PDB file of C-alpha atoms in Angstrom:
ATOM      1  CA  MET A  27     -16.577  19.322  82.931  1.00 49.00           C
ATOM      2  CA  PRO A  28     -13.619  17.153  81.380  1.00 55.00           C
ATOM      3  CA  VAL A  29     -16.113  14.524  79.971  1.00 55.00           C
ATOM      4  CA  SER A  30     -17.884  17.208  77.914  1.00 53.00           C
ATOM      5  CA  ARG A  31     -14.852  18.576  76.380  1.00 52.00           C
ATOM      6  CA  LYS A  32     -14.084  15.097  75.246  1.00 51.00           C
ATOM      7  CA  LYS A  33     -17.341  14.796  73.641  1.00 52.00           C
ATOM      8  CA  GLN A  34     -16.999  18.031  72.055  1.00 52.00           C
ATOM      9  CA  THR A  35     -13.522  17.304  70.729  1.00 55.00           C
ATOM     10  CA  GLY A  36     -14.712  13.708  69.268  1.00 55.00           C
ATOM     11  CA  ASP A  37     -17.699  15.506  67.700  1.00 56.00           C
ATOM     12  CA  GLU A  38     -15.461  18.105  65.989  1.00 58.00           C
ATOM     13  CA  ASN A  39     -13.129  15.168  64.984  1.00 56.00           C
ATOM     14  CA  GLU A  40     -16.233  13.377  63.231  1.00 56.00           C
ATOM     15  CA  LYS A  41     -17.153  16.476  61.633  1.00 57.00           C
ATOM     16  CA  LYS A  42     -13.639  16.997  60.184  1.00 56.00           C
ATOM     17  CA  ARG A  43     -13.355  13.301  59.250  1.00 56.00           C
ATOM     18  CA  GLY A  44     -16.675  13.576  57.586  1.00 61.00           C
ATOM     19  CA  GLY A  45     -15.852  16.749  55.705  1.00 74.00           C
ATOM     20  CA  ARG A  46     -12.394  15.088  54.841  1.00 80.00           C
ATOM     21  CA  GLY A  47     -14.368  11.995  53.200  1.00 81.00           C
ATOM     22  CA  ARG A  48     -16.962  14.076  51.494  1.00 85.00           C
ATOM     23  CA  THR A  49     -14.261  16.291  49.831  1.00 86.00           C
ATOM     24  CA  ILE A  50     -12.254  12.941  48.715  1.00 86.00           C
ATOM     25  CA  LEU A  51     -15.515  11.355  47.487  1.00 84.00           C
ATOM     26  CA  LEU A  52     -16.325  14.793  45.528  1.00 86.00           C
ATOM     27  CA  LEU A  53     -12.861  15.093  44.111  1.00 86.00           C
ATOM     28  CA  LEU A  54     -13.027  11.069  43.055  1.00 86.00           C
ATOM     29  CA  LEU A  55     -16.549  11.601  41.698  1.00 87.00           C
ATOM     30  CA  ALA A  56     -14.962  14.736  39.488  1.00 88.00           C
ATOM     31  CA  VAL A  57     -12.030  12.815  38.393  1.00 88.00           C
ATOM     32  CA  ILE A  58     -14.299   9.827  36.983  1.00 90.00           C
ATOM     33  CA  ILE A  59     -16.798  12.069  35.636  1.00 90.00           C
ATOM     34  CA  GLY A  60     -13.954  14.231  33.728  1.00 86.00           C
ATOM     35  CA  GLY A  61     -12.236  10.900  32.470  1.00 85.00           C
ATOM     36  CA  GLY A  62     -15.753   9.777  31.226  1.00 84.00           C
ATOM     37  CA  ALA A  63     -16.182  12.988  29.468  1.00 83.00           C
ATOM     38  CA  THR A  64     -12.660  13.268  27.782  1.00 83.00           C
ATOM     39  CA  PHE A  65     -13.287   9.399  26.580  1.00 80.00           C
ATOM     40  CA  GLY A  66     -16.658  10.338  25.296  1.00 78.00           C
ATOM     41  CA  ALA A  67     -15.395  13.301  23.291  1.00 77.00           C
ATOM     42  CA  LEU A  68     -12.408  11.321  22.047  1.00 75.00           C
ATOM     43  CA  TRP A  69     -14.717   8.558  21.232  1.00 72.00           C
ATOM     44  CA  PHE A  70     -17.214  10.680  18.965  1.00 73.00           C
ATOM     45  CA  PHE A  71     -14.889  13.557  17.619  1.00 74.00           C
ATOM     46  CA  GLY A  72     -11.334  12.282  17.953  1.00 68.00           C
ATOM     47  CA  PRO A  73      -8.992   9.688  16.598  1.00 63.00           C
ATOM     48  CA  LEU A  74     -11.185   6.810  18.544  1.00 57.00           C
ATOM     49  CA  SER A  75     -14.128   7.601  16.252  1.00 54.00           C
ATOM     50  CA  LYS A  76     -12.461   6.569  12.948  1.00 59.00           C
ATOM     51  CA  PRO A  77     -12.112   2.874  12.313  1.00 63.00           C
ATOM     52  CA  VAL A  78      -8.470   1.556  12.192  1.00 59.00           C
ATOM     53  CA  GLN A  79      -7.619   0.712   8.942  1.00 63.00           C
ATOM     54  CA  ALA A  80      -5.149  -2.335   8.252  1.00 59.00           C
ATOM     55  CA  THR A  81      -1.922  -1.214   6.323  1.00 60.00           C
ATOM     56  CA  PRO A  82      -1.643  -3.614   3.492  1.00 65.00           C
ATOM     57  CA  LYS A  83       0.926  -5.923   3.547  1.00 70.00           C
ATOM     58  CA  GLU A  84       3.476  -5.715   0.630  1.00 79.00           C
ATOM     59  CA  ARG A  85       3.847  -8.848  -1.315  1.00 81.00           C
ATOM     60  CA  PRO A  86       7.226  -9.867  -2.226  1.00 90.00           C
ATOM     61  CA  MET A  87       7.622  -9.590  -5.829  1.00 91.00           C
ATOM     62  CA  GLU A  88       9.912 -11.040  -8.371  1.00 91.00           C
ATOM     63  CA  THR A  89      11.061  -9.297 -11.513  1.00 92.00           C
ATOM     64  CA  LEU A  90      12.345 -10.852 -14.848  1.00 92.00           C
ATOM     65  CA  ASP A  91      14.607  -8.931 -17.479  1.00 93.00           C
ATOM     66  CA  LEU A  92      13.828  -9.890 -21.039  1.00 92.00           C
ATOM     67  CA  GLY A  93      16.635  -8.374 -22.282  1.00 91.00           C
ATOM     68  CA  SER A  94      17.761  -5.686 -24.410  1.00 93.00           C
ATOM     69  CA  ARG A  95      16.530  -5.972 -28.155  1.00 92.00           C
ATOM     70  CA  VAL A  96      16.708  -3.876 -31.480  1.00 93.00           C
ATOM     71  CA  ILE A  97      13.487  -3.940 -33.286  1.00 90.00           C
ATOM     72  CA  ASN A  98      12.515  -2.609 -36.667  1.00 89.00           C
ATOM     73  CA  LEU A  99       9.427  -0.481 -36.264  1.00 89.00           C
ATOM     74  CA  ALA A 100       6.465  -1.112 -38.913  1.00 86.00           C
ATOM     75  CA  GLY A 101       5.843   1.907 -41.376  1.00 80.00           C
ATOM     76  CA  GLU A 102       6.885   3.142 -44.752  1.00 73.00           C
ATOM     77  CA  GLY A 103       9.961   5.381 -45.316  1.00 70.00           C
ATOM     78  CA  PRO A 104      13.470   5.202 -43.755  1.00 73.00           C
ATOM     79  CA  GLY A 105      14.194   2.502 -41.269  1.00 76.00           C
ATOM     80  CA  ARG A 106      13.157   3.341 -37.836  1.00 85.00           C
ATOM     81  CA  TYR A 107      14.590   1.201 -35.091  1.00 89.00           C
ATOM     82  CA  LEU A 108      13.398   0.873 -31.545  1.00 90.00           C
ATOM     83  CA  ARG A 109      16.255  -0.235 -28.636  1.00 93.00           C
ATOM     84  CA  VAL A 110      14.126  -1.655 -25.853  1.00 93.00           C
ATOM     85  CA  GLN A 111      14.782  -3.390 -22.597  1.00 95.00           C
ATOM     86  CA  VAL A 112      11.675  -4.819 -20.560  1.00 94.00           C
ATOM     87  CA  VAL A 113      11.652  -5.984 -17.180  1.00 95.00           C
ATOM     88  CA  LEU A 114       8.534  -7.964 -15.872  1.00 94.00           C
ATOM     89  CA  GLU A 115       7.220  -7.686 -12.104  1.00 94.00           C
ATOM     90  CA  TYR A 116       4.878 -10.419 -10.702  1.00 93.00           C
ATOM     91  CA  PRO A 117       4.155 -11.651  -7.235  1.00 93.00           C
ATOM     92  CA  ALA A 118       6.605 -14.080  -5.816  1.00 90.00           C
ATOM     93  CA  ASP A 119       4.304 -17.131  -6.015  1.00 89.00           C
ATOM     94  CA  LYS A 120       6.096 -20.349  -6.439  1.00 91.00           C
ATOM     95  CA  LYS A 121       4.030 -21.762  -9.454  1.00 93.00           C
ATOM     96  CA  LEU A 122       3.727 -18.290 -11.137  1.00 92.00           C
ATOM     97  CA  VAL A 123       7.698 -18.028 -10.789  1.00 92.00           C
ATOM     98  CA  GLU A 124       8.177 -21.230 -12.283  1.00 94.00           C
ATOM     99  CA  GLU A 125       5.476 -20.521 -15.137  1.00 94.00           C
ATOM    100  CA  VAL A 126       6.916 -17.114 -16.203  1.00 93.00           C
ATOM    101  CA  LYS A 127      10.366 -18.520 -16.432  1.00 94.00           C
ATOM    102  CA  ALA A 128       9.448 -21.583 -18.295  1.00 94.00           C
ATOM    103  CA  LYS A 129       7.439 -19.291 -20.595  1.00 94.00           C
ATOM    104  CA  GLN A 130      10.230 -16.457 -21.096  1.00 94.00           C
ATOM    105  CA  PRO A 131      10.674 -17.223 -24.789  1.00 94.00           C
ATOM    106  CA  MET A 132       7.024 -17.061 -25.434  1.00 94.00           C
ATOM    107  CA  LEU A 133       6.855 -13.886 -23.311  1.00 93.00           C
ATOM    108  CA  THR A 134       9.780 -12.334 -25.126  1.00 93.00           C
ATOM    109  CA  GLU A 135       8.138 -12.847 -28.497  1.00 94.00           C
ATOM    110  CA  ALA A 136       4.830 -11.401 -27.564  1.00 93.00           C
ATOM    111  CA  VAL A 137       6.675  -8.158 -26.356  1.00 93.00           C
ATOM    112  CA  LEU A 138       8.472  -8.234 -29.812  1.00 93.00           C
ATOM    113  CA  THR A 139       5.516  -8.939 -32.244  1.00 93.00           C
ATOM    114  CA  ILE A 140       3.684  -5.960 -30.462  1.00 93.00           C
ATOM    115  CA  LEU A 141       6.450  -3.603 -30.620  1.00 92.00           C
ATOM    116  CA  ARG A 142       7.232  -4.632 -34.216  1.00 91.00           C
ATOM    117  CA  SER A 143       3.421  -3.758 -35.194  1.00 91.00           C
ATOM    118  CA  LYS A 144       3.968  -0.037 -33.933  1.00 90.00           C
ATOM    119  CA  THR A 145       5.319   2.751 -36.074  1.00 89.00           C
ATOM    120  CA  ALA A 146       7.655   5.235 -34.663  1.00 86.00           C
ATOM    121  CA  ASP A 147       4.998   7.918 -34.474  1.00 86.00           C
ATOM    122  CA  GLU A 148       3.022   5.666 -32.169  1.00 88.00           C
ATOM    123  CA  VAL A 149       5.950   4.932 -29.745  1.00 87.00           C
ATOM    124  CA  LEU A 150       7.497   8.297 -29.727  1.00 84.00           C
ATOM    125  CA  PRO A 151       5.062  10.335 -27.633  1.00 81.00           C
ATOM    126  CA  VAL A 152       5.719   9.285 -23.980  1.00 82.00           C
ATOM    127  CA  LYS A 153       1.984   9.595 -23.216  1.00 85.00           C
ATOM    128  CA  ASN A 154       1.680   6.474 -25.501  1.00 87.00           C
ATOM    129  CA  GLN A 155       4.080   4.069 -23.721  1.00 90.00           C
ATOM    130  CA  GLU A 156       1.345   3.494 -21.156  1.00 91.00           C
ATOM    131  CA  ALA A 157      -0.900   2.065 -23.615  1.00 92.00           C
ATOM    132  CA  ILE A 158       1.592   0.004 -25.180  1.00 92.00           C
ATOM    133  CA  LYS A 159       2.665  -1.389 -21.755  1.00 93.00           C
ATOM    134  CA  LYS A 160      -0.998  -2.075 -21.291  1.00 94.00           C
ATOM    135  CA  GLU A 161      -1.497  -3.792 -24.494  1.00 94.00           C
ATOM    136  CA  ILE A 162       1.668  -5.999 -23.759  1.00 94.00           C
ATOM    137  CA  LEU A 163       0.541  -6.855 -20.135  1.00 95.00           C
ATOM    138  CA  ASP A 164      -3.108  -7.718 -21.322  1.00 94.00           C
ATOM    139  CA  HIS A 165      -1.224 -10.271 -23.996  1.00 94.00           C
ATOM    140  CA  ILE A 166       1.367 -11.834 -21.338  1.00 94.00           C
ATOM    141  CA  ASN A 167      -1.257 -12.308 -18.966  1.00 93.00           C
ATOM    142  CA  SER A 168      -3.422 -13.983 -21.496  1.00 93.00           C
ATOM    143  CA  GLN A 169      -0.833 -16.619 -21.701  1.00 93.00           C
ATOM    144  CA  LEU A 170      -0.221 -17.239 -17.926  1.00 92.00           C
ATOM    145  CA  LEU A 171      -2.213 -19.625 -15.963  1.00 93.00           C
ATOM    146  CA  HIS A 172      -0.994 -19.356 -12.070  1.00 90.00           C
ATOM    147  CA  GLY A 173      -1.280 -15.706 -11.802  1.00 91.00           C
ATOM    148  CA  LYS A 174      -0.277 -12.449 -13.808  1.00 94.00           C
ATOM    149  CA  VAL A 175       2.375 -10.055 -14.312  1.00 93.00           C
ATOM    150  CA  GLU A 176       1.549  -6.676 -12.445  1.00 93.00           C
ATOM    151  CA  GLN A 177       3.802  -4.340 -13.814  1.00 94.00           C
ATOM    152  CA  LEU A 178       6.049  -3.952 -17.062  1.00 93.00           C
ATOM    153  CA  TYR A 179       8.980  -1.625 -16.952  1.00 94.00           C
ATOM    154  CA  PHE A 180      10.974  -0.061 -20.124  1.00 92.00           C
ATOM    155  CA  THR A 181      14.524   0.214 -18.640  1.00 91.00           C
ATOM    156  CA  ASP A 182      15.722   1.305 -22.143  1.00 91.00           C
ATOM    157  CA  PHE A 183      13.606   2.890 -24.652  1.00 88.00           C
ATOM    158  CA  LEU A 184      15.246   4.785 -27.536  1.00 88.00           C
ATOM    159  CA  VAL A 185      14.112   5.241 -31.302  1.00 88.00           C
ATOM    160  CA  GLN A 186      16.320   6.145 -33.925  1.00 84.00           C
TER     161      GLN A 186
END
């Protein structure tokens, strides 16, 4: 009789181990399936579904202040004057920096010539200043060989 008890005890242990093994296997399988479903949902519907966009690197920029000038505006009638200070902004490319500094007198002359051709009515509305800036930039960039000026700022703009 003692032998049969050992067998029964061994059979019970084997059943218990088999039950534990099945439970562990089912839990492991549930974790794997749940993880796969979560990844799939994120891939199709979440942040993983959108392509990663590289943030553009900001290029180093240089500025050149062309100084403050008082200009006689075109037109008949009482003399109208424009006091303006212009700053150019362009990429810090070695060749372009050298070219802009070397051509500073020509660039200043281009700005003055364009502004002298304007009447007070053309420069006074603020909305017209963007068109004037574009005209000046186009003329300046046509004179440059190694790049272009990207922005023009009026840091002082007074009509009297």
